[in-house]
């Protein structure tokens, strides 16, 4: 189920309730059931859905509402607030400061959209007056450096990589050292992903993290992975302790619930959404605006 469908279904459940003649506790329970079913089919984790249901019930406390209260407004607000709380971990995301070298390391599985997102992010910072550079520490995937290079050239962003050095830790350290010396404000390090061989990947990630000492590590998460998002993000969190998430491919037919579950599992803010394959397709993530858009 795509995000807009989820929003439509939640809206419909609230409207059904508030339009019904008998706005009683059973109708309220039915609405909650329908909202939870919608969230579950959008891949939101089952525990999260249960706790959302419980907390809406507690907040609204239907049976003790005085007759004069505007129940519709109250229920709508409770649903809205609880959905916002689900995607808002109340952690301030990192903001690079001009005049010092901010190192950002990107992690994620192969195919998640890391390399594409690196350029999008570099462009974003560059447009805001920060001198930005890219380092390709993905020596695992053939063609990764070439892909980053093509993107970087198109976006006019300086880049570093090697066709001969096979140790990603050396490439990452050398690239960051060079751009630090050249006083770049933002240095974004692309790392490799794997489909399997997870132990290798996590070992490599830790080594690169130690070598470049990033100010911010960002997990790039593919929105199409659904329920797997929770497990995947928790595994990355345990190793790379990322401080922000970027969700990619939100323009496709992905259920957004996996992303919501990843935030809740790792208490980490989503900072951007990838909304397409092009360089400009990056949107800032704001919990309230996200839920507002979701509910239409
Ligand atoms: P990496 O292996 O993690 O570096 O992934 P890539 O950056 O190579 O991306 C894998 C594929 O996903 C490419 O075909 C990208 O064009 C595509 N992609 C990345 N981000 C998005 C996005 O936000 N929307 C869409 N539709 N495609 C994306």
mmCIF file of C-alpha atoms and ligand atoms in Angstrom:
data_model
loop_
_atom_site.group_PDB
_atom_site.id
_atom_site.type_symbol
_atom_site.label_atom_id
_atom_site.label_comp_id
_atom_site.label_asym_id
_atom_site.label_seq_id
_atom_site.Cartn_x
_atom_site.Cartn_y
_atom_site.Cartn_z
ATOM 1 C CA UNK A 1 0.000 0.000 0.000
ATOM 2 C CA UNK A 2 1.460 3.368 -0.937
ATOM 3 C CA UNK A 3 1.644 6.224 1.549
ATOM 4 C CA UNK A 4 -1.179 8.219 0.006
ATOM 5 C CA UNK A 5 -3.444 5.171 0.253
ATOM 6 C CA UNK A 6 -2.584 4.855 3.905
ATOM 7 C CA UNK A 7 -3.523 8.497 4.454
ATOM 8 C CA UNK A 8 -6.762 8.091 2.539
ATOM 9 C CA UNK A 9 -7.708 5.022 4.538
ATOM 10 C CA UNK A 10 -6.991 6.704 7.875
ATOM 11 C CA UNK A 11 -8.937 9.788 6.826
ATOM 12 C CA UNK A 12 -11.842 7.659 5.698
ATOM 13 C CA UNK A 13 -11.902 5.809 9.029
ATOM 14 C CA UNK A 14 -12.023 9.089 10.988
ATOM 15 C CA UNK A 15 -14.695 10.554 8.670
ATOM 16 C CA UNK A 16 -16.820 7.406 8.877
ATOM 17 C CA UNK A 17 -16.798 7.664 12.613
ATOM 18 C CA UNK A 18 -17.559 11.348 12.813
ATOM 19 C CA UNK A 19 -20.299 11.098 10.190
ATOM 20 C CA UNK A 20 -22.015 8.132 11.803
ATOM 21 C CA UNK A 21 -25.211 8.834 13.749
ATOM 22 C CA UNK A 22 -24.175 6.875 16.762
ATOM 23 C CA UNK A 23 -20.815 8.228 17.768
ATOM 24 C CA UNK A 24 -20.436 5.658 20.482
ATOM 25 C CA UNK A 25 -17.552 3.708 21.933
ATOM 26 C CA UNK A 26 -18.046 0.786 19.559
ATOM 27 C CA UNK A 27 -17.827 3.081 16.535
ATOM 28 C CA UNK A 28 -14.671 4.609 18.048
ATOM 29 C CA UNK A 29 -13.134 1.156 18.528
ATOM 30 C CA UNK A 30 -14.014 0.214 14.958
ATOM 31 C CA UNK A 31 -12.278 3.337 13.717
ATOM 32 C CA UNK A 32 -9.156 2.513 15.704
ATOM 33 C CA UNK A 33 -9.230 -1.023 14.340
ATOM 34 C CA UNK A 34 -9.442 0.264 10.767
ATOM 35 C CA UNK A 35 -6.581 2.742 11.308
ATOM 36 C CA UNK A 36 -4.424 -0.035 12.755
ATOM 37 C CA UNK A 37 -5.246 -2.371 9.860
ATOM 38 C CA UNK A 38 -4.227 0.382 7.443
ATOM 39 C CA UNK A 39 -0.922 0.938 9.272
ATOM 40 C CA UNK A 40 -0.189 -2.789 9.358
ATOM 41 C CA UNK A 41 -0.766 -3.208 5.663
ATOM 42 C CA UNK A 42 1.584 -0.268 5.089
ATOM 43 C CA UNK A 43 4.297 -2.306 6.878
ATOM 44 C CA UNK A 44 4.343 -0.431 10.151
ATOM 45 C CA UNK A 45 5.673 -2.733 12.824
ATOM 46 C CA UNK A 46 2.965 -4.576 14.754
ATOM 47 C CA UNK A 47 4.196 -3.514 18.211
ATOM 48 C CA UNK A 48 4.161 0.128 17.153
ATOM 49 C CA UNK A 49 0.635 -0.190 15.855
ATOM 50 C CA UNK A 50 -0.521 -1.732 19.113
ATOM 51 C CA UNK A 51 1.056 0.996 21.199
ATOM 52 C CA UNK A 52 -0.400 3.692 18.935
ATOM 53 C CA UNK A 53 -3.849 2.201 19.411
ATOM 54 C CA UNK A 54 -3.440 2.085 23.159
ATOM 55 C CA UNK A 55 -2.202 5.637 23.436
ATOM 56 C CA UNK A 56 -4.957 7.091 21.219
ATOM 57 C CA UNK A 57 -7.486 5.274 23.386
ATOM 58 C CA UNK A 58 -5.916 6.684 26.528
ATOM 59 C CA UNK A 59 -5.683 10.216 25.143
ATOM 60 C CA UNK A 60 -9.228 10.358 23.873
ATOM 61 C CA UNK A 61 -10.822 8.273 26.643
ATOM 62 C CA UNK A 62 -14.059 8.142 24.740
ATOM 63 C CA UNK A 63 -16.456 7.035 27.466
ATOM 64 C CA UNK A 64 -15.629 9.966 29.722
ATOM 65 C CA UNK A 65 -15.925 12.688 27.083
ATOM 66 C CA UNK A 66 -18.508 15.323 28.002
ATOM 67 C CA UNK A 67 -21.366 15.458 25.461
ATOM 68 C CA UNK A 68 -20.635 19.004 24.368
ATOM 69 C CA UNK A 69 -17.041 18.358 23.318
ATOM 70 C CA UNK A 70 -16.241 18.410 19.600
ATOM 71 C CA UNK A 71 -15.399 14.719 19.307
ATOM 72 C CA UNK A 72 -14.505 14.857 15.643
ATOM 73 C CA UNK A 73 -11.857 17.549 16.143
ATOM 74 C CA UNK A 74 -10.498 15.792 19.183
ATOM 75 C CA UNK A 75 -10.181 12.409 17.513
ATOM 76 C CA UNK A 76 -8.634 13.910 14.390
ATOM 77 C CA UNK A 77 -6.084 15.751 16.499
ATOM 78 C CA UNK A 78 -5.255 12.635 18.537
ATOM 79 C CA UNK A 79 -4.686 10.562 15.397
ATOM 80 C CA UNK A 80 -2.560 13.336 13.858
ATOM 81 C CA UNK A 81 -0.473 13.868 17.005
ATOM 82 C CA UNK A 82 0.173 10.167 17.445
ATOM 83 C CA UNK A 83 1.252 9.696 13.849
ATOM 84 C CA UNK A 84 3.596 12.686 14.155
ATOM 85 C CA UNK A 85 5.017 11.208 17.362
ATOM 86 C CA UNK A 86 5.706 7.972 15.469
ATOM 87 C CA UNK A 87 7.962 9.702 12.955
ATOM 88 C CA UNK A 88 9.446 12.254 15.329
ATOM 89 C CA UNK A 89 12.162 10.881 17.594
ATOM 90 C CA UNK A 90 12.752 14.332 19.165
ATOM 91 C CA UNK A 91 16.412 14.186 18.315
ATOM 92 C CA UNK A 92 17.968 17.197 16.657
ATOM 93 C CA UNK A 93 19.613 16.252 13.372
ATOM 94 C CA UNK A 94 23.157 17.360 12.711
ATOM 95 C CA UNK A 95 23.651 20.573 10.747
ATOM 96 C CA UNK A 96 27.059 21.175 9.188
ATOM 97 C CA UNK A 97 28.731 24.441 10.128
ATOM 98 C CA UNK A 98 30.547 26.623 7.676
ATOM 99 C CA UNK A 99 34.233 27.179 8.300
ATOM 100 C CA UNK A 100 35.054 23.724 9.604
ATOM 101 C CA UNK A 101 35.355 20.382 7.856
ATOM 102 C CA UNK A 102 32.171 18.437 8.521
ATOM 103 C CA UNK A 103 32.632 14.802 7.571
ATOM 104 C CA UNK A 104 29.489 12.864 6.678
ATOM 105 C CA UNK A 105 29.635 9.115 6.131
ATOM 106 C CA UNK A 106 26.856 7.336 4.263
ATOM 107 C CA UNK A 107 26.029 3.717 5.025
ATOM 108 C CA UNK A 108 23.404 1.292 3.772
ATOM 109 C CA UNK A 109 22.874 -1.857 1.773
ATOM 110 C CA UNK A 110 23.808 -2.094 -1.872
ATOM 111 C CA UNK A 111 21.107 -0.677 -4.093
ATOM 112 C CA UNK A 112 19.576 1.447 -1.317
ATOM 113 C CA UNK A 113 20.506 4.586 -3.202
ATOM 114 C CA UNK A 114 23.653 5.665 -1.344
ATOM 115 C CA UNK A 115 25.689 6.878 -4.289
ATOM 116 C CA UNK A 116 22.749 8.757 -5.801
ATOM 117 C CA UNK A 117 21.903 10.297 -2.426
ATOM 118 C CA UNK A 118 25.531 11.374 -1.838
ATOM 119 C CA UNK A 119 25.380 13.657 -4.856
ATOM 120 C CA UNK A 120 21.919 14.925 -3.974
ATOM 121 C CA UNK A 121 23.120 15.799 -0.487
ATOM 122 C CA UNK A 122 26.342 17.369 -1.764
ATOM 123 C CA UNK A 123 24.339 19.511 -4.121
ATOM 124 C CA UNK A 124 21.952 20.482 -1.335
ATOM 125 C CA UNK A 125 24.796 21.752 0.860
ATOM 126 C CA UNK A 126 26.616 23.353 -2.014
ATOM 127 C CA UNK A 127 23.515 25.360 -2.920
ATOM 128 C CA UNK A 128 23.469 26.625 0.652
ATOM 129 C CA UNK A 129 26.931 28.075 0.358
ATOM 130 C CA UNK A 130 28.927 25.232 1.892
ATOM 131 C CA UNK A 131 31.959 24.077 -0.074
ATOM 132 C CA UNK A 132 31.265 20.405 -0.548
ATOM 133 C CA UNK A 133 33.245 17.417 -1.835
ATOM 134 C CA UNK A 134 32.627 13.722 -2.380
ATOM 135 C CA UNK A 135 34.798 10.722 -1.524
ATOM 136 C CA UNK A 136 34.088 7.311 -3.028
ATOM 137 C CA UNK A 137 35.151 4.639 -0.535
ATOM 138 C CA UNK A 138 33.165 1.950 -2.304
ATOM 139 C CA UNK A 139 35.880 -0.233 -3.780
ATOM 140 C CA UNK A 140 33.679 -3.328 -3.602
ATOM 141 C CA UNK A 141 31.171 -2.638 -6.360
ATOM 142 C CA UNK A 142 32.702 -2.367 -9.809
ATOM 143 C CA UNK A 143 31.630 0.900 -11.352
ATOM 144 C CA UNK A 144 30.776 2.616 -8.073
ATOM 145 C CA UNK A 145 33.551 5.174 -8.441
ATOM 146 C CA UNK A 146 32.629 5.826 -12.047
ATOM 147 C CA UNK A 147 28.995 6.393 -11.075
ATOM 148 C CA UNK A 148 29.954 8.843 -8.333
ATOM 149 C CA UNK A 149 32.397 10.575 -10.652
ATOM 150 C CA UNK A 150 29.770 11.064 -13.392
ATOM 151 C CA UNK A 151 27.281 12.453 -10.892
ATOM 152 C CA UNK A 152 29.888 14.704 -9.303
ATOM 153 C CA UNK A 153 31.001 16.105 -12.648
ATOM 154 C CA UNK A 154 27.391 16.818 -13.597
ATOM 155 C CA UNK A 155 26.807 18.622 -10.318
ATOM 156 C CA UNK A 156 30.229 20.338 -10.463
ATOM 157 C CA UNK A 157 31.303 18.890 -7.134
ATOM 158 C CA UNK A 158 34.950 17.969 -6.488
ATOM 159 C CA UNK A 159 35.423 14.256 -5.914
ATOM 160 C CA UNK A 160 38.055 11.791 -4.787
ATOM 161 C CA UNK A 161 38.409 8.092 -5.556
ATOM 162 C CA UNK A 162 40.906 5.545 -6.789
ATOM 163 C CA UNK A 163 40.916 3.015 -9.577
ATOM 164 C CA UNK A 164 43.931 1.203 -8.186
ATOM 165 C CA UNK A 165 43.645 1.309 -4.408
ATOM 166 C CA UNK A 166 41.405 -1.568 -3.287
ATOM 167 C CA UNK A 167 41.376 -0.836 0.447
ATOM 168 C CA UNK A 168 38.319 1.351 1.125
ATOM 169 C CA UNK A 169 39.734 2.490 4.466
ATOM 170 C CA UNK A 170 42.816 3.947 2.755
ATOM 171 C CA UNK A 171 40.725 5.643 0.062
ATOM 172 C CA UNK A 172 38.358 7.133 2.641
ATOM 173 C CA UNK A 173 41.197 8.387 4.847
ATOM 174 C CA UNK A 174 43.172 9.846 1.924
ATOM 175 C CA UNK A 175 40.132 11.546 0.385
ATOM 176 C CA UNK A 176 39.011 13.100 3.651
ATOM 177 C CA UNK A 177 42.571 14.223 4.474
ATOM 178 C CA UNK A 178 42.921 15.887 1.079
ATOM 179 C CA UNK A 179 39.628 17.779 1.288
ATOM 180 C CA UNK A 180 40.275 18.771 4.892
ATOM 181 C CA UNK A 181 43.577 20.242 3.810
ATOM 182 C CA UNK A 182 41.730 22.140 1.095
ATOM 183 C CA UNK A 183 39.336 23.422 3.776
ATOM 184 C CA UNK A 184 36.097 22.076 2.400
ATOM 185 C CA UNK A 185 33.079 22.639 4.660
ATOM 186 C CA UNK A 186 31.331 19.348 3.939
ATOM 187 C CA UNK A 187 33.036 16.085 2.943
ATOM 188 C CA UNK A 188 30.649 13.260 2.106
ATOM 189 C CA UNK A 189 32.035 9.721 2.139
ATOM 190 C CA UNK A 190 30.203 7.067 0.137
ATOM 191 C CA UNK A 191 30.814 3.543 1.436
ATOM 192 C CA UNK A 192 30.055 0.187 -0.062
ATOM 193 C CA UNK A 193 27.017 -1.929 0.645
ATOM 194 C CA UNK A 194 26.579 -5.662 0.358
ATOM 195 C CA UNK A 195 23.593 -7.855 -0.143
ATOM 196 C CA UNK A 196 24.920 -10.520 2.174
ATOM 197 C CA UNK A 197 28.392 -10.896 3.718
ATOM 198 C CA UNK A 198 27.143 -8.654 6.473
ATOM 199 C CA UNK A 199 29.971 -9.358 8.882
ATOM 200 C CA UNK A 200 32.463 -8.108 6.265
ATOM 201 C CA UNK A 201 30.400 -5.037 5.571
ATOM 202 C CA UNK A 202 30.057 -4.114 9.224
ATOM 203 C CA UNK A 203 33.777 -4.682 9.832
ATOM 204 C CA UNK A 204 34.632 -2.403 6.921
ATOM 205 C CA UNK A 205 32.167 0.232 8.083
ATOM 206 C CA UNK A 206 33.687 0.303 11.554
ATOM 207 C CA UNK A 207 37.180 0.656 10.115
ATOM 208 C CA UNK A 208 36.172 3.539 7.852
ATOM 209 C CA UNK A 209 34.353 5.205 10.705
ATOM 210 C CA UNK A 210 37.478 4.995 12.854
ATOM 211 C CA UNK A 211 39.657 6.272 10.014
ATOM 212 C CA UNK A 212 37.589 9.318 9.047
ATOM 213 C CA UNK A 213 35.889 10.051 12.390
ATOM 214 C CA UNK A 214 32.677 11.428 10.865
ATOM 215 C CA UNK A 215 30.642 14.206 12.482
ATOM 216 C CA UNK A 216 27.570 12.512 11.127
ATOM 217 C CA UNK A 217 26.821 9.006 9.871
ATOM 218 C CA UNK A 218 23.686 8.681 7.760
ATOM 219 C CA UNK A 219 21.817 5.460 7.034
ATOM 220 C CA UNK A 220 20.340 5.356 3.537
ATOM 221 C CA UNK A 221 17.257 3.189 3.621
ATOM 222 C CA UNK A 222 15.231 1.993 0.657
ATOM 223 C CA UNK A 223 11.538 2.591 1.329
ATOM 224 C CA UNK A 224 10.599 -0.442 -0.726
ATOM 225 C CA UNK A 225 12.026 -2.936 1.778
ATOM 226 C CA UNK A 226 8.932 -2.776 3.969
ATOM 227 C CA UNK A 227 8.990 -4.716 7.223
ATOM 228 C CA UNK A 228 12.703 -5.534 6.813
ATOM 229 C CA UNK A 229 13.495 -1.885 7.559
ATOM 230 C CA UNK A 230 13.252 -2.327 11.287
ATOM 231 C CA UNK A 231 15.687 -5.246 11.517
ATOM 232 C CA UNK A 232 18.053 -3.714 8.983
ATOM 233 C CA UNK A 233 18.211 -0.320 10.632
ATOM 234 C CA UNK A 234 18.690 -1.875 14.066
ATOM 235 C CA UNK A 235 21.608 -3.971 12.771
ATOM 236 C CA UNK A 236 23.269 -0.910 11.240
ATOM 237 C CA UNK A 237 22.616 1.122 14.363
ATOM 238 C CA UNK A 238 24.406 -1.442 16.529
ATOM 239 C CA UNK A 239 27.521 -1.184 14.369
ATOM 240 C CA UNK A 240 27.687 2.234 12.785
ATOM 241 C CA UNK A 241 25.512 4.191 15.232
ATOM 242 C CA UNK A 242 24.178 6.532 12.566
ATOM 243 C CA UNK A 243 22.615 9.810 13.665
ATOM 244 C CA UNK A 244 20.213 10.359 10.785
ATOM 245 C CA UNK A 245 18.249 8.461 8.171
ATOM 246 C CA UNK A 246 17.498 9.269 4.544
ATOM 247 C CA UNK A 247 14.648 7.295 3.024
ATOM 248 C CA UNK A 248 14.933 6.767 -0.716
ATOM 249 C CA UNK A 249 12.521 5.870 -3.498
ATOM 250 C CA UNK A 250 9.518 7.454 -1.822
ATOM 251 C CA UNK A 251 8.299 8.315 -5.320
ATOM 252 C CA UNK A 252 7.645 4.647 -6.040
ATOM 253 C CA UNK A 253 4.948 2.293 -4.873
ATOM 254 C CA UNK A 254 6.461 1.753 -1.474
ATOM 255 C CA UNK A 255 4.610 1.425 1.760
ATOM 256 C CA UNK A 256 6.018 4.061 4.080
ATOM 257 C CA UNK A 257 5.493 1.998 7.183
ATOM 258 C CA UNK A 258 8.934 0.436 7.104
ATOM 259 C CA UNK A 259 10.476 3.871 7.321
ATOM 260 C CA UNK A 260 8.270 4.793 10.233
ATOM 261 C CA UNK A 261 9.256 1.579 12.011
ATOM 262 C CA UNK A 262 12.959 2.228 11.396
ATOM 263 C CA UNK A 263 12.716 5.622 13.066
ATOM 264 C CA UNK A 264 10.917 4.196 16.048
ATOM 265 C CA UNK A 265 13.343 1.266 16.406
ATOM 266 C CA UNK A 266 16.453 3.418 16.314
ATOM 267 C CA UNK A 267 15.173 6.735 17.746
ATOM 268 C CA UNK A 268 16.862 8.452 14.863
ATOM 269 C CA UNK A 269 15.435 11.299 12.815
ATOM 270 C CA UNK A 270 14.756 11.080 9.104
ATOM 271 C CA UNK A 271 16.363 14.164 7.599
ATOM 272 C CA UNK A 272 15.557 13.829 3.903
ATOM 273 C CA UNK A 273 13.422 11.823 1.512
ATOM 274 C CA UNK A 274 14.660 10.723 -1.893
ATOM 275 C CA UNK A 275 11.875 11.424 -4.344
ATOM 276 C CA UNK A 276 13.351 10.346 -7.677
ATOM 277 C CA UNK A 277 16.465 9.397 -9.604
ATOM 278 C CA UNK A 278 17.575 12.935 -10.420
ATOM 279 C CA UNK A 279 19.910 15.141 -8.508
ATOM 280 C CA UNK A 280 17.221 17.567 -7.429
ATOM 281 C CA UNK A 281 14.915 14.858 -6.118
ATOM 282 C CA UNK A 282 15.606 15.358 -2.434
ATOM 283 C CA UNK A 283 13.089 16.750 0.044
ATOM 284 C CA UNK A 284 13.662 17.855 3.581
ATOM 285 C CA UNK A 285 11.721 15.689 6.001
ATOM 286 C CA UNK A 286 9.450 17.417 8.512
ATOM 287 C CA UNK A 287 7.323 15.125 10.722
ATOM 288 C CA UNK A 288 4.266 17.411 10.844
ATOM 289 C CA UNK A 289 4.310 18.258 7.152
ATOM 290 C CA UNK A 290 4.842 14.568 6.351
ATOM 291 C CA UNK A 291 1.764 13.465 8.304
ATOM 292 C CA UNK A 292 -0.268 16.423 7.026
ATOM 293 C CA UNK A 293 0.555 15.420 3.476
ATOM 294 C CA UNK A 294 -0.162 11.802 4.320
ATOM 295 C CA UNK A 295 -3.618 12.667 5.604
ATOM 296 C CA UNK A 296 -4.249 15.029 2.702
HETATM 297 P P1 LIG B 1 23.831 2.244 -3.876
HETATM 298 O O1 LIG B 1 24.193 0.863 -4.301
HETATM 299 O O2 LIG B 1 23.257 2.262 -2.484
HETATM 300 O O3 LIG B 1 24.925 3.229 -4.050
HETATM 301 O O4 LIG B 1 22.589 2.692 -4.802
HETATM 302 P P2 LIG B 1 22.542 3.649 -6.084
HETATM 303 O O5 LIG B 1 22.745 5.063 -5.691
HETATM 304 O O6 LIG B 1 23.394 3.106 -7.162
HETATM 305 O O7 LIG B 1 20.986 3.505 -6.459
HETATM 306 C C1 LIG B 1 20.391 2.297 -6.861
HETATM 307 C C2 LIG B 1 19.237 2.598 -7.813
HETATM 308 O O8 LIG B 1 18.206 3.315 -7.132
HETATM 309 C C3 LIG B 1 19.647 3.504 -8.973
HETATM 310 O O9 LIG B 1 19.018 3.031 -10.126
HETATM 311 C C4 LIG B 1 19.117 4.871 -8.585
HETATM 312 O O10 LIG B 1 18.803 5.672 -9.702
HETATM 313 C C5 LIG B 1 17.864 4.500 -7.820
HETATM 314 N N1 LIG B 1 17.448 5.523 -6.830
HETATM 315 C C6 LIG B 1 18.152 6.074 -5.826
HETATM 316 N N2 LIG B 1 17.405 6.947 -5.117
HETATM 317 C C7 LIG B 1 16.171 6.956 -5.693
HETATM 318 C C8 LIG B 1 14.920 7.652 -5.419
HETATM 319 O O11 LIG B 1 14.771 8.445 -4.471
HETATM 320 N N3 LIG B 1 13.882 7.375 -6.257
HETATM 321 C C9 LIG B 1 13.992 6.483 -7.306
HETATM 322 N N4 LIG B 1 12.923 6.288 -8.061
HETATM 323 N N5 LIG B 1 15.124 5.812 -7.574
HETATM 324 C C10 LIG B 1 16.202 6.046 -6.787
#
